[in-house]
PDB file of C-alpha atoms in Angstrom:
ATOM      1  CA  MET R 224      80.866  68.766 118.115  1.00 43.00           C
ATOM      2  CA  ASN R 225      83.418  66.761 116.154  1.00 49.00           C
ATOM      3  CA  ASN R 226      86.722  65.967 117.815  1.00 56.00           C
ATOM      4  CA  VAL R 227      88.669  66.188 114.578  1.00 58.00           C
ATOM      5  CA  ILE R 228      88.216  68.580 111.655  1.00 60.00           C
ATOM      6  CA  THR R 229      90.585  68.590 108.717  1.00 60.00           C
ATOM      7  CA  TYR R 230      91.140  71.402 106.227  1.00 58.00           C
ATOM      8  CA  CYS R 231      92.958  70.174 103.148  1.00 55.00           C
ATOM      9  CA  PHE R 232      94.181  72.359 100.329  1.00 54.00           C
ATOM     10  CA  TRP R 233      96.825  72.549  97.660  1.00 51.00           C
ATOM     11  CA  GLY R 234      98.115  76.076  97.496  1.00 53.00           C
ATOM     12  CA  GLU R 235     100.953  78.442  98.157  1.00 55.00           C
ATOM     13  CA  GLY R 236     102.552  78.985 101.554  1.00 55.00           C
ATOM     14  CA  PHE R 237     100.757  81.034 104.197  1.00 55.00           C
ATOM     15  CA  ASN R 238     101.877  83.120 107.138  1.00 56.00           C
ATOM     16  CA  GLN R 239      98.858  83.573 109.400  1.00 60.00           C
ATOM     17  CA  MET R 240      95.572  82.130 110.538  1.00 67.00           C
ATOM     18  CA  GLU R 241      92.823  84.221 112.119  1.00 68.00           C
ATOM     19  CA  PHE R 242      90.542  83.129 114.958  1.00 70.00           C
ATOM     20  CA  ASP R 243      87.295  85.066 115.455  1.00 70.00           C
ATOM     21  CA  LEU R 244      85.845  85.033 118.978  1.00 70.00           C
ATOM     22  CA  GLY R 245      83.756  88.145 118.543  1.00 58.00           C
ATOM     23  CA  SER R 246      86.992  90.080 118.842  1.00 55.00           C
ATOM     24  CA  ASP R 247      89.723  88.829 116.538  1.00 58.00           C
ATOM     25  CA  PHE R 248      93.089  87.525 117.517  1.00 64.00           C
ATOM     26  CA  VAL R 249      95.728  86.441 115.035  1.00 63.00           C
ATOM     27  CA  ILE R 250      98.397  83.775 115.263  1.00 65.00           C
ATOM     28  CA  ASN R 251     101.252  84.508 112.897  1.00 63.00           C
ATOM     29  CA  ILE R 252     103.043  81.462 111.543  1.00 60.00           C
ATOM     30  CA  ASP R 253     106.680  82.244 110.891  1.00 55.00           C
ATOM     31  CA  ASN R 254     106.949  80.445 107.570  1.00 54.00           C
ATOM     32  CA  LYS R 255     108.936  82.358 104.998  1.00 52.00           C
ATOM     33  CA  LYS R 256     109.069  79.414 102.607  1.00 57.00           C
ATOM     34  CA  CYS R 257     106.729  79.003  99.667  1.00 60.00           C
ATOM     35  CA  VAL R 258     105.168  75.631 100.397  1.00 64.00           C
ATOM     36  CA  LYS R 259     102.861  74.413  97.658  1.00 64.00           C
ATOM     37  CA  ARG R 260     101.320  71.501  99.529  1.00 68.00           C
ATOM     38  CA  ASN R 261      99.599  72.329 102.789  1.00 72.00           C
ATOM     39  CA  GLN R 262      97.273  70.666 105.252  1.00 74.00           C
ATOM     40  CA  ILE R 263      95.554  72.051 108.344  1.00 76.00           C
ATOM     41  CA  VAL R 264      94.247  69.651 110.996  1.00 79.00           C
ATOM     42  CA  ILE R 265      92.101  70.920 113.878  1.00 80.00           C
ATOM     43  CA  LEU R 266      91.963  68.741 117.001  1.00 84.00           C
ATOM     44  CA  ILE R 267      89.421  69.567 119.702  1.00 83.00           C
ATOM     45  CA  ASN R 268      90.270  68.290 123.190  1.00 83.00           C
ATOM     46  CA  ILE R 269      92.796  65.811 121.817  1.00 82.00           C
ATOM     47  CA  LEU R 270      96.368  65.896 123.062  1.00 80.00           C
ATOM     48  CA  ALA R 271      98.763  64.176 120.675  1.00 81.00           C
ATOM     49  CA  ASN R 272     101.649  62.041 121.835  1.00 81.00           C
ATOM     50  CA  GLU R 273     105.108  62.408 120.341  1.00 80.00           C
ATOM     51  CA  GLY R 274     104.581  59.525 117.939  1.00 79.00           C
ATOM     52  CA  PHE R 275     101.630  61.292 116.360  1.00 83.00           C
ATOM     53  CA  SER R 276     103.666  64.422 115.686  1.00 81.00           C
ATOM     54  CA  GLU R 277     106.443  62.370 114.086  1.00 80.00           C
ATOM     55  CA  ILE R 278     104.033  61.488 111.284  1.00 82.00           C
ATOM     56  CA  PHE R 279     104.204  65.068 110.016  1.00 84.00           C
ATOM     57  CA  GLY R 280     107.940  65.746 110.180  1.00 84.00           C
ATOM     58  CA  ASP R 281     109.963  68.434 111.950  1.00 87.00           C
ATOM     59  CA  CYS R 282     108.194  71.135 113.976  1.00 88.00           C
ATOM     60  CA  PHE R 283     109.317  74.582 112.783  1.00 84.00           C
ATOM     61  CA  PHE R 284     106.736  76.755 114.564  1.00 83.00           C
ATOM     62  CA  GLU R 285     104.802  76.512 117.827  1.00 86.00           C
ATOM     63  CA  GLU R 286     102.672  79.050 119.665  1.00 84.00           C
ATOM     64  CA  THR R 287     100.059  78.789 122.435  1.00 88.00           C
ATOM     65  CA  VAL R 288      97.448  81.479 123.101  1.00 84.00           C
ATOM     66  CA  ASP R 289      95.797  81.485 126.548  1.00 88.00           C
ATOM     67  CA  ILE R 290      92.152  82.546 126.147  1.00 86.00           C
ATOM     68  CA  GLN R 291      90.012  81.497 129.162  1.00 89.00           C
ATOM     69  CA  LYS R 292      86.689  82.684 127.786  1.00 85.00           C
ATOM     70  CA  ASN R 293      83.148  81.312 127.538  1.00 86.00           C
ATOM     71  CA  ILE R 294      82.187  81.054 123.879  1.00 82.00           C
ATOM     72  CA  SER R 295      79.565  79.526 121.614  1.00 80.00           C
ATOM     73  CA  LYS R 296      81.361  80.340 118.373  1.00 78.00           C
ATOM     74  CA  LEU R 297      84.918  79.966 117.160  1.00 78.00           C
ATOM     75  CA  ILE R 298      85.572  80.713 113.497  1.00 75.00           C
ATOM     76  CA  LEU R 299      88.841  79.845 111.816  1.00 73.00           C
ATOM     77  CA  SER R 300      89.678  81.713 108.639  1.00 69.00           C
ATOM     78  CA  HIS R 301      92.593  81.085 106.333  1.00 63.00           C
ATOM     79  CA  PRO R 302      93.784  84.106 104.294  1.00 59.00           C
ATOM     80  CA  GLN R 303      95.169  82.070 101.417  1.00 58.00           C
ATOM     81  CA  VAL R 304      92.239  79.823 100.571  1.00 53.00           C
ATOM     82  CA  LYS R 305      89.315  81.855 102.012  1.00 56.00           C
ATOM     83  CA  VAL R 306      88.088  79.043 104.253  1.00 56.00           C
ATOM     84  CA  TYR R 307      85.778  79.926 107.125  1.00 61.00           C
ATOM     85  CA  LYS R 308      84.662  77.287 109.591  1.00 66.00           C
ATOM     86  CA  ASN R 309      82.538  77.680 112.732  1.00 72.00           C
ATOM     87  CA  ILE R 310      84.121  75.142 115.072  1.00 74.00           C
ATOM     88  CA  PHE R 311      81.549  75.049 117.901  1.00 75.00           C
ATOM     89  CA  ASP R 312      78.424  76.097 116.025  1.00 70.00           C
ATOM     90  CA  GLY R 313      76.407  77.470 118.919  1.00 72.00           C
ATOM     91  CA  ILE R 314      77.498  74.981 121.594  1.00 74.00           C
ATOM     92  CA  ASP R 315      78.348  76.918 124.748  1.00 80.00           C
ATOM     93  CA  THR R 316      81.738  75.955 126.148  1.00 82.00           C
ATOM     94  CA  ARG R 317      84.740  77.275 128.010  1.00 87.00           C
ATOM     95  CA  LEU R 318      87.663  77.868 125.649  1.00 87.00           C
ATOM     96  CA  ASN R 319      90.924  77.601 127.552  1.00 90.00           C
ATOM     97  CA  GLY R 320      93.436  78.090 124.786  1.00 88.00           C
ATOM     98  CA  VAL R 321      94.679  77.326 121.299  1.00 87.00           C
ATOM     99  CA  THR R 322      98.047  75.815 120.359  1.00 89.00           C
ATOM    100  CA  VAL R 323      99.338  75.925 116.796  1.00 86.00           C
ATOM    101  CA  LYS R 324     102.180  73.678 115.627  1.00 87.00           C
ATOM    102  CA  SER R 325     103.517  73.622 112.074  1.00 85.00           C
ATOM    103  CA  PHE R 326     105.544  70.742 110.652  1.00 86.00           C
ATOM    104  CA  SER R 327     107.501  70.346 107.445  1.00 84.00           C
ATOM    105  CA  LYS R 328     108.520  67.255 105.538  1.00 80.00           C
ATOM    106  CA  PHE R 329     110.113  66.604 102.168  1.00 75.00           C
ATOM    107  CA  ALA R 330     108.678  64.388  99.473  1.00 65.00           C
ATOM    108  CA  LEU R 331     111.360  62.242  97.861  1.00 58.00           C
ATOM    109  CA  TYR R 332     110.870  61.738  94.139  1.00 52.00           C
ATOM    110  CA  ASP R 333     112.700  59.527  91.729  1.00 48.00           C
ATOM    111  CA  LEU R 334     111.455  61.056  88.498  1.00 47.00           C
ATOM    112  CA  ASN R 335     113.527  62.926  85.927  1.00 47.00           C
ATOM    113  CA  ASN R 336     111.255  65.961  85.746  1.00 49.00           C
ATOM    114  CA  ARG R 337     110.667  66.505  89.464  1.00 51.00           C
ATOM    115  CA  SER R 338     112.604  67.864  92.398  1.00 50.00           C
ATOM    116  CA  HIS R 339     113.963  65.338  94.854  1.00 56.00           C
ATOM    117  CA  ASN R 340     113.152  67.389  97.945  1.00 65.00           C
ATOM    118  CA  GLU R 341     109.912  69.291  97.544  1.00 68.00           C
ATOM    119  CA  GLU R 342     108.651  70.473 100.911  1.00 75.00           C
ATOM    120  CA  TYR R 343     105.116  70.351 102.219  1.00 76.00           C
ATOM    121  CA  CYS R 344     103.600  71.627 105.432  1.00 79.00           C
ATOM    122  CA  THR R 345     101.074  70.375 107.989  1.00 82.00           C
ATOM    123  CA  THR R 346      99.683  72.695 110.658  1.00 82.00           C
ATOM    124  CA  LEU R 347      98.029  71.167 113.728  1.00 85.00           C
ATOM    125  CA  VAL R 348      95.606  73.372 115.692  1.00 85.00           C
ATOM    126  CA  PHE R 349      94.926  72.034 119.204  1.00 88.00           C
ATOM    127  CA  ILE R 350      91.802  73.599 120.754  1.00 87.00           C
ATOM    128  CA  ASP R 351      91.593  73.172 124.539  1.00 89.00           C
ATOM    129  CA  THR R 352      88.189  73.403 126.256  1.00 87.00           C
ATOM    130  CA  ASP R 353      86.619  72.235 129.511  1.00 84.00           C
ATOM    131  CA  ASP R 354      84.745  69.506 127.669  1.00 73.00           C
ATOM    132  CA  ILE R 355      84.773  66.256 129.670  1.00 67.00           C
ATOM    133  CA  ASN R 356      85.675  64.237 126.563  1.00 66.00           C
ATOM    134  CA  LYS R 357      89.279  65.425 126.490  1.00 67.00           C
ATOM    135  CA  ARG R 358      91.636  62.557 125.719  1.00 73.00           C
ATOM    136  CA  ILE R 359      95.141  61.799 124.484  1.00 76.00           C
ATOM    137  CA  LEU R 360      95.665  60.759 120.877  1.00 77.00           C
ATOM    138  CA  GLN R 361      97.934  57.729 121.221  1.00 75.00           C
ATOM    139  CA  VAL R 362      99.497  56.954 117.853  1.00 79.00           C
ATOM    140  CA  ASP R 363     102.807  55.220 117.248  1.00 73.00           C
ATOM    141  CA  ALA R 364     104.271  56.058 113.868  1.00 73.00           C
ATOM    142  CA  LEU R 365     106.029  52.719 113.552  1.00 69.00           C
ATOM    143  CA  PHE R 366     106.942  53.201 109.934  1.00 64.00           C
ATOM    144  CA  THR R 367     106.936  56.017 107.401  1.00 63.00           C
ATOM    145  CA  SER R 368     108.236  56.022 103.868  1.00 61.00           C
ATOM    146  CA  PHE R 369     108.342  58.117 100.723  1.00 54.00           C
ATOM    147  CA  LYS R 370     110.079  55.477  98.648  1.00 56.00           C
ATOM    148  CA  PHE R 371     107.181  53.992  96.704  1.00 57.00           C
ATOM    149  CA  TYR R 372     106.153  55.956  93.651  1.00 55.00           C
ATOM    150  CA  ASP R 373     104.691  53.789  90.885  1.00 64.00           C
ATOM    151  CA  GLU R 374     101.680  51.603  90.151  1.00 73.00           C
ATOM    152  CA  LEU R 375     103.399  48.501  91.547  1.00 81.00           C
ATOM    153  CA  GLY R 376     102.790  49.991  94.984  1.00 82.00           C
ATOM    154  CA  PHE R 377     104.220  48.036  97.887  1.00 87.00           C
ATOM    155  CA  VAL R 378     104.036  44.643  99.556  1.00 92.00           C
ATOM    156  CA  VAL R 379     103.918  43.496 103.171  1.00 95.00           C
ATOM    157  CA  LEU R 380     105.694  40.163 103.566  1.00 95.00           C
ATOM    158  CA  GLU R 381     107.167  37.721 106.052  1.00 96.00           C
ATOM    159  CA  LYS R 382     110.644  37.215 104.686  1.00 95.00           C
ATOM    160  CA  GLU R 383     111.806  33.902 106.167  1.00 94.00           C
ATOM    161  CA  GLN R 384     108.424  32.178 106.028  1.00 95.00           C
ATOM    162  CA  LEU R 385     107.792  33.342 102.459  1.00 96.00           C
ATOM    163  CA  LEU R 386     111.150  32.286 101.017  1.00 95.00           C
ATOM    164  CA  HIS R 387     111.001  28.948 102.836  1.00 95.00           C
ATOM    165  CA  TYR R 388     107.544  28.200 101.437  1.00 95.00           C
ATOM    166  CA  LEU R 389     108.524  29.130  97.866  1.00 94.00           C
ATOM    167  CA  GLU R 390     111.621  26.925  98.007  1.00 94.00           C
ATOM    168  CA  LYS R 391     109.743  23.996  99.553  1.00 95.00           C
ATOM    169  CA  SER R 392     106.964  24.283  96.944  1.00 94.00           C
ATOM    170  CA  ASN R 393     109.413  24.765  94.053  1.00 94.00           C
ATOM    171  CA  ILE R 394     107.876  28.136  93.162  1.00 93.00           C
ATOM    172  CA  SER R 395     109.978  30.733  91.349  1.00 93.00           C
ATOM    173  CA  THR R 396     110.912  33.869  93.295  1.00 94.00           C
ATOM    174  CA  ASP R 397     109.800  35.899  90.257  1.00 94.00           C
ATOM    175  CA  LEU R 398     106.211  36.301  91.402  1.00 93.00           C
ATOM    176  CA  LEU R 399     105.399  39.168  89.060  1.00 91.00           C
ATOM    177  CA  SER R 400     105.459  36.934  85.986  1.00 91.00           C
ATOM    178  CA  GLN R 401     103.185  34.382  87.704  1.00 91.00           C
ATOM    179  CA  ILE R 402     100.477  36.593  89.152  1.00 86.00           C
ATOM    180  CA  GLU R 403      98.284  36.927  86.055  1.00 80.00           C
ATOM    181  CA  ASP R 404      98.343  33.236  85.158  1.00 84.00           C
ATOM    182  CA  SER R 405      97.999  31.627  88.586  1.00 89.00           C
ATOM    183  CA  ASP R 406      96.420  32.058  91.999  1.00 91.00           C
ATOM    184  CA  ILE R 407      99.799  32.479  93.708  1.00 91.00           C
ATOM    185  CA  SER R 408      99.034  35.939  95.122  1.00 90.00           C
ATOM    186  CA  GLU R 409      95.736  34.744  96.649  1.00 91.00           C
ATOM    187  CA  ASN R 410      97.455  31.658  98.029  1.00 93.00           C
ATOM    188  CA  LEU R 411     100.207  33.658  99.724  1.00 94.00           C
ATOM    189  CA  ALA R 412      97.716  36.220 101.061  1.00 94.00           C
ATOM    190  CA  ASN R 413      95.578  33.448 102.581  1.00 94.00           C
ATOM    191  CA  ARG R 414      98.678  31.951 104.187  1.00 94.00           C
ATOM    192  CA  GLY R 415      99.545  35.383 105.606  1.00 95.00           C
ATOM    193  CA  ASN R 416     103.011  35.358 103.993  1.00 96.00           C
ATOM    194  CA  LEU R 417     102.585  38.195 101.513  1.00 95.00           C
ATOM    195  CA  SER R 418      99.985  40.839 100.649  1.00 94.00           C
ATOM    196  CA  ILE R 419     100.171  43.101  97.601  1.00 91.00           C
ATOM    197  CA  PHE R 420      98.921  46.690  97.630  1.00 87.00           C
ATOM    198  CA  TRP R 421      99.185  48.127  94.170  1.00 82.00           C
ATOM    199  CA  GLY R 422      97.605  50.469  91.694  1.00 75.00           C
ATOM    200  CA  PHE R 423      99.011  53.529  93.497  1.00 69.00           C
ATOM    201  CA  ARG R 424      99.736  56.593  91.408  1.00 66.00           C
ATOM    202  CA  PRO R 425     100.582  59.395  93.795  1.00 67.00           C
ATOM    203  CA  TRP R 426     104.289  60.165  93.432  1.00 63.00           C
ATOM    204  CA  TYR R 427     104.819  59.870  97.163  1.00 69.00           C
ATOM    205  CA  TYR R 428     102.914  58.691 100.190  1.00 77.00           C
ATOM    206  CA  ASN R 429     103.407  58.152 103.877  1.00 80.00           C
ATOM    207  CA  ILE R 430     102.875  54.660 105.293  1.00 86.00           C
ATOM    208  CA  ILE R 431     101.879  54.659 108.959  1.00 88.00           C
ATOM    209  CA  VAL R 432     101.607  51.526 111.087  1.00 90.00           C
ATOM    210  CA  THR R 433      99.690  51.731 114.371  1.00 89.00           C
ATOM    211  CA  GLN R 434      98.046  49.500 116.911  1.00 88.00           C
ATOM    212  CA  GLN R 435      94.264  49.280 116.684  1.00 88.00           C
ATOM    213  CA  LEU R 436      92.496  52.631 117.161  1.00 83.00           C
ATOM    214  CA  ASP R 437      88.887  53.403 118.089  1.00 79.00           C
ATOM    215  CA  PHE R 438      88.760  56.510 115.914  1.00 76.00           C
ATOM    216  CA  GLN R 439      89.837  57.727 112.484  1.00 77.00           C
ATOM    217  CA  LEU R 440      93.246  59.297 112.182  1.00 80.00           C
ATOM    218  CA  PRO R 441      93.011  63.018 111.371  1.00 76.00           C
ATOM    219  CA  LEU R 442      94.933  62.716 108.125  1.00 78.00           C
ATOM    220  CA  GLY R 443      92.484  63.847 105.472  1.00 76.00           C
ATOM    221  CA  LEU R 444      89.675  62.321 103.451  1.00 76.00           C
ATOM    222  CA  LYS R 445      89.455  58.522 103.430  1.00 81.00           C
ATOM    223  CA  VAL R 446      88.952  57.349  99.858  1.00 78.00           C
ATOM    224  CA  HIS R 447      87.922  53.932  98.558  1.00 79.00           C
ATOM    225  CA  GLU R 448      87.131  50.822 100.556  1.00 84.00           C
ATOM    226  CA  THR R 449      89.162  49.512 103.473  1.00 90.00           C
ATOM    227  CA  GLY R 450      91.393  46.531 102.668  1.00 91.00           C
ATOM    228  CA  PHE R 451      92.019  43.636 105.052  1.00 95.00           C
ATOM    229  CA  SER R 452      94.929  41.185 105.261  1.00 95.00           C
ATOM    230  CA  LYS R 453      96.311  38.635 107.707  1.00 95.00           C
ATOM    231  CA  PHE R 454      99.572  37.460 109.246  1.00 96.00           C
ATOM    232  CA  SER R 455     100.554  33.794 109.427  1.00 95.00           C
ATOM    233  CA  CYS R 456     101.324  33.890 113.165  1.00 94.00           C
ATOM    234  CA  GLU R 457     102.203  36.162 116.065  1.00 95.00           C
ATOM    235  CA  ASN R 458     105.494  37.984 116.670  1.00 96.00           C
ATOM    236  CA  VAL R 459     106.872  37.900 113.137  1.00 95.00           C
ATOM    237  CA  GLU R 460     108.889  40.692 111.566  1.00 95.00           C
ATOM    238  CA  GLN R 461     106.888  42.163 108.683  1.00 95.00           C
ATOM    239  CA  PHE R 462     108.747  43.839 105.818  1.00 94.00           C
ATOM    240  CA  ILE R 463     107.335  46.701 103.753  1.00 91.00           C
ATOM    241  CA  LEU R 464     108.968  46.806 100.319  1.00 89.00           C
ATOM    242  CA  PRO R 465     108.283  48.412  96.946  1.00 85.00           C
ATOM    243  CA  GLY R 466     106.266  46.211  94.587  1.00 87.00           C
ATOM    244  CA  GLU R 467     109.210  45.818  92.235  1.00 87.00           C
ATOM    245  CA  VAL R 468     110.707  43.305  94.672  1.00 91.00           C
ATOM    246  CA  MET R 469     108.179  40.789  93.274  1.00 93.00           C
ATOM    247  CA  GLU R 470     110.344  40.535  90.148  1.00 93.00           C
ATOM    248  CA  ASP R 471     112.822  38.576  92.284  1.00 94.00           C
ATOM    249  CA  LEU R 472     112.168  38.046  95.975  1.00 94.00           C
ATOM    250  CA  LYS R 473     115.788  36.976  96.468  1.00 93.00           C
ATOM    251  CA  THR R 474     116.692  40.675  96.191  1.00 93.00           C
ATOM    252  CA  ILE R 475     114.880  41.575  99.451  1.00 93.00           C
ATOM    253  CA  ASP R 476     118.144  42.328 101.236  1.00 92.00           C
ATOM    254  CA  ASN R 477     119.103  44.869  98.560  1.00 90.00           C
ATOM    255  CA  TYR R 478     116.442  47.227  99.901  1.00 84.00           C
ATOM    256  CA  LYS R 479     116.703  49.412 102.971  1.00 80.00           C
ATOM    257  CA  LYS R 480     115.180  47.590 105.915  1.00 79.00           C
ATOM    258  CA  CYS R 481     111.660  48.863 106.575  1.00 83.00           C
ATOM    259  CA  SER R 482     109.834  46.566 108.972  1.00 89.00           C
ATOM    260  CA  PHE R 483     107.646  46.242 112.046  1.00 91.00           C
ATOM    261  CA  LEU R 484     106.719  43.452 114.476  1.00 92.00           C
ATOM    262  CA  ASN R 485     103.083  42.360 114.453  1.00 93.00           C
ATOM    263  CA  GLU R 486     103.344  41.208 118.105  1.00 92.00           C
ATOM    264  CA  SER R 487     100.081  39.460 119.127  1.00 95.00           C
ATOM    265  CA  LYS R 488      98.098  40.720 116.115  1.00 95.00           C
ATOM    266  CA  LEU R 489      96.999  38.294 113.410  1.00 96.00           C
ATOM    267  CA  GLY R 490      95.503  40.722 110.918  1.00 96.00           C
ATOM    268  CA  TYR R 491      95.409  44.314 109.763  1.00 96.00           C
ATOM    269  CA  SER R 492      93.337  46.814 107.853  1.00 95.00           C
ATOM    270  CA  ILE R 493      94.657  49.273 105.325  1.00 93.00           C
ATOM    271  CA  LYS R 494      93.124  52.667 104.596  1.00 91.00           C
ATOM    272  CA  PHE R 495      94.054  55.313 102.044  1.00 86.00           C
ATOM    273  CA  TYR R 496      93.747  59.043 102.844  1.00 83.00           C
ATOM    274  CA  VAL R 497      94.306  62.080 100.646  1.00 77.00           C
ATOM    275  CA  ALA R 498      94.600  65.707 101.696  1.00 70.00           C
ATOM    276  CA  GLY R 499      94.563  68.523  99.193  1.00 59.00           C
ATOM    277  CA  GLY R 500      93.238  69.320  95.732  1.00 51.00           C
ATOM    278  CA  ARG R 501      93.496  67.105  92.692  1.00 48.00           C
ATOM    279  CA  SER R 502      95.548  68.191  89.722  1.00 46.00           C
ATOM    280  CA  GLY R 503      92.880  67.328  87.164  1.00 47.00           C
ATOM    281  CA  LEU R 504      94.753  64.223  86.078  1.00 45.00           C
ATOM    282  CA  GLN R 505      93.636  60.743  87.021  1.00 47.00           C
ATOM    283  CA  GLU R 506      96.288  60.696  89.688  1.00 52.00           C
ATOM    284  CA  PHE R 507      96.506  61.822  93.280  1.00 53.00           C
ATOM    285  CA  GLU R 508      99.443  63.972  92.278  1.00 53.00           C
ATOM    286  CA  GLY R 509     100.640  66.817  94.451  1.00 53.00           C
ATOM    287  CA  LEU R 510      98.732  65.736  97.550  1.00 61.00           C
ATOM    288  CA  ASN R 511      99.531  64.852 101.111  1.00 70.00           C
ATOM    289  CA  VAL R 512      98.856  61.114 100.863  1.00 76.00           C
ATOM    290  CA  PHE R 513      98.718  58.667 103.765  1.00 83.00           C
ATOM    291  CA  VAL R 514      98.385  54.881 103.906  1.00 88.00           C
ATOM    292  CA  HIS R 515      97.340  53.653 107.364  1.00 92.00           C
ATOM    293  CA  ILE R 516      98.081  50.053 108.333  1.00 93.00           C
ATOM    294  CA  GLU R 517      96.139  49.290 111.519  1.00 94.00           C
ATOM    295  CA  LEU R 518      97.077  46.108 113.404  1.00 95.00           C
ATOM    296  CA  LEU R 519      94.046  44.022 114.409  1.00 96.00           C
ATOM    297  CA  THR R 520      93.555  40.990 116.625  1.00 95.00           C
ATOM    298  CA  SER R 521      92.223  39.092 113.604  1.00 92.00           C
ATOM    299  CA  VAL R 522      90.333  39.573 110.335  1.00 93.00           C
ATOM    300  CA  GLU R 523      87.348  37.585 109.112  1.00 89.00           C
ATOM    301  CA  ASN R 524      87.860  37.968 105.377  1.00 89.00           C
ATOM    302  CA  ILE R 525      90.786  39.103 103.239  1.00 90.00           C
ATOM    303  CA  LEU R 526      89.908  42.023 100.980  1.00 84.00           C
ATOM    304  CA  GLU R 527      92.425  42.949  98.268  1.00 79.00           C
ATOM    305  CA  PHE R 528      93.506  46.565  98.239  1.00 71.00           C
ATOM    306  CA  ASP R 529      93.767  47.593  94.599  1.00 65.00           C
ATOM    307  CA  GLN R 530      92.180  51.019  94.653  1.00 53.00           C
ATOM    308  CA  ILE R 531      94.020  53.650  92.674  1.00 49.00           C
ATOM    309  CA  ASP R 532      93.660  52.411  89.152  1.00 45.00           C
TER     310      ASP R 532
END
């Protein structure tokens, strides 16, 4: 039995999910909005902390159904997309209850032909059983952003250390013009001062920073290889900025402060998740997109993250 199952789809809004236990019961989701981007995440015996819920936005619906029944089959069906999934698949267990929480968030665009506040929805289904493996999902959403929307992606940098090194080495703060003709990006990545994550083409994505986890976040389908980067030292403020800042690093302070402290961690991995259907274009357009930065004690080798190309 998997602890996390994710349904991902790109469709119109929905107003109910049906649970089949031999005799049906229905949970009605009070969502009168037409939401075109939806995600359903099923968590079995995992209780999420508040930080985990913050990833998905504002909770607009919550309902708990007390069941207290021995079952070997639980089927979830979704009326909009005709999905049917047997959750337990013949494993006998005591089902205590089901809690459904729906969250909404707005994607912020900066494109002439798109709305600036298109809403999307994530529904979390918490299934509570007597299984001894019940645990709490401890996730701290240290940073989220919808502000990066072009192929320049974003960078993670150490502001003071980076600027000091460039000045001392007489290197121009216009890194973008130097990247193709020099090894400056590799040099800075090896020093732990700056890492570049580019090639992104979804119009919005959520960046989540967490401490090291021993399981995969239930965010969707992980695509492409995992990237690895390093920090220069412990307890340094790390800035996350759009890739365009590489045109002139002296403009760092012109951007809204988006940062986290790496504490005792000296490295991190970066994973890219998508949830939903593809538009048919060579872009992850119209999806729930997540970038997970996971802080690690150290990394053995730096692996550039240049995936969506």
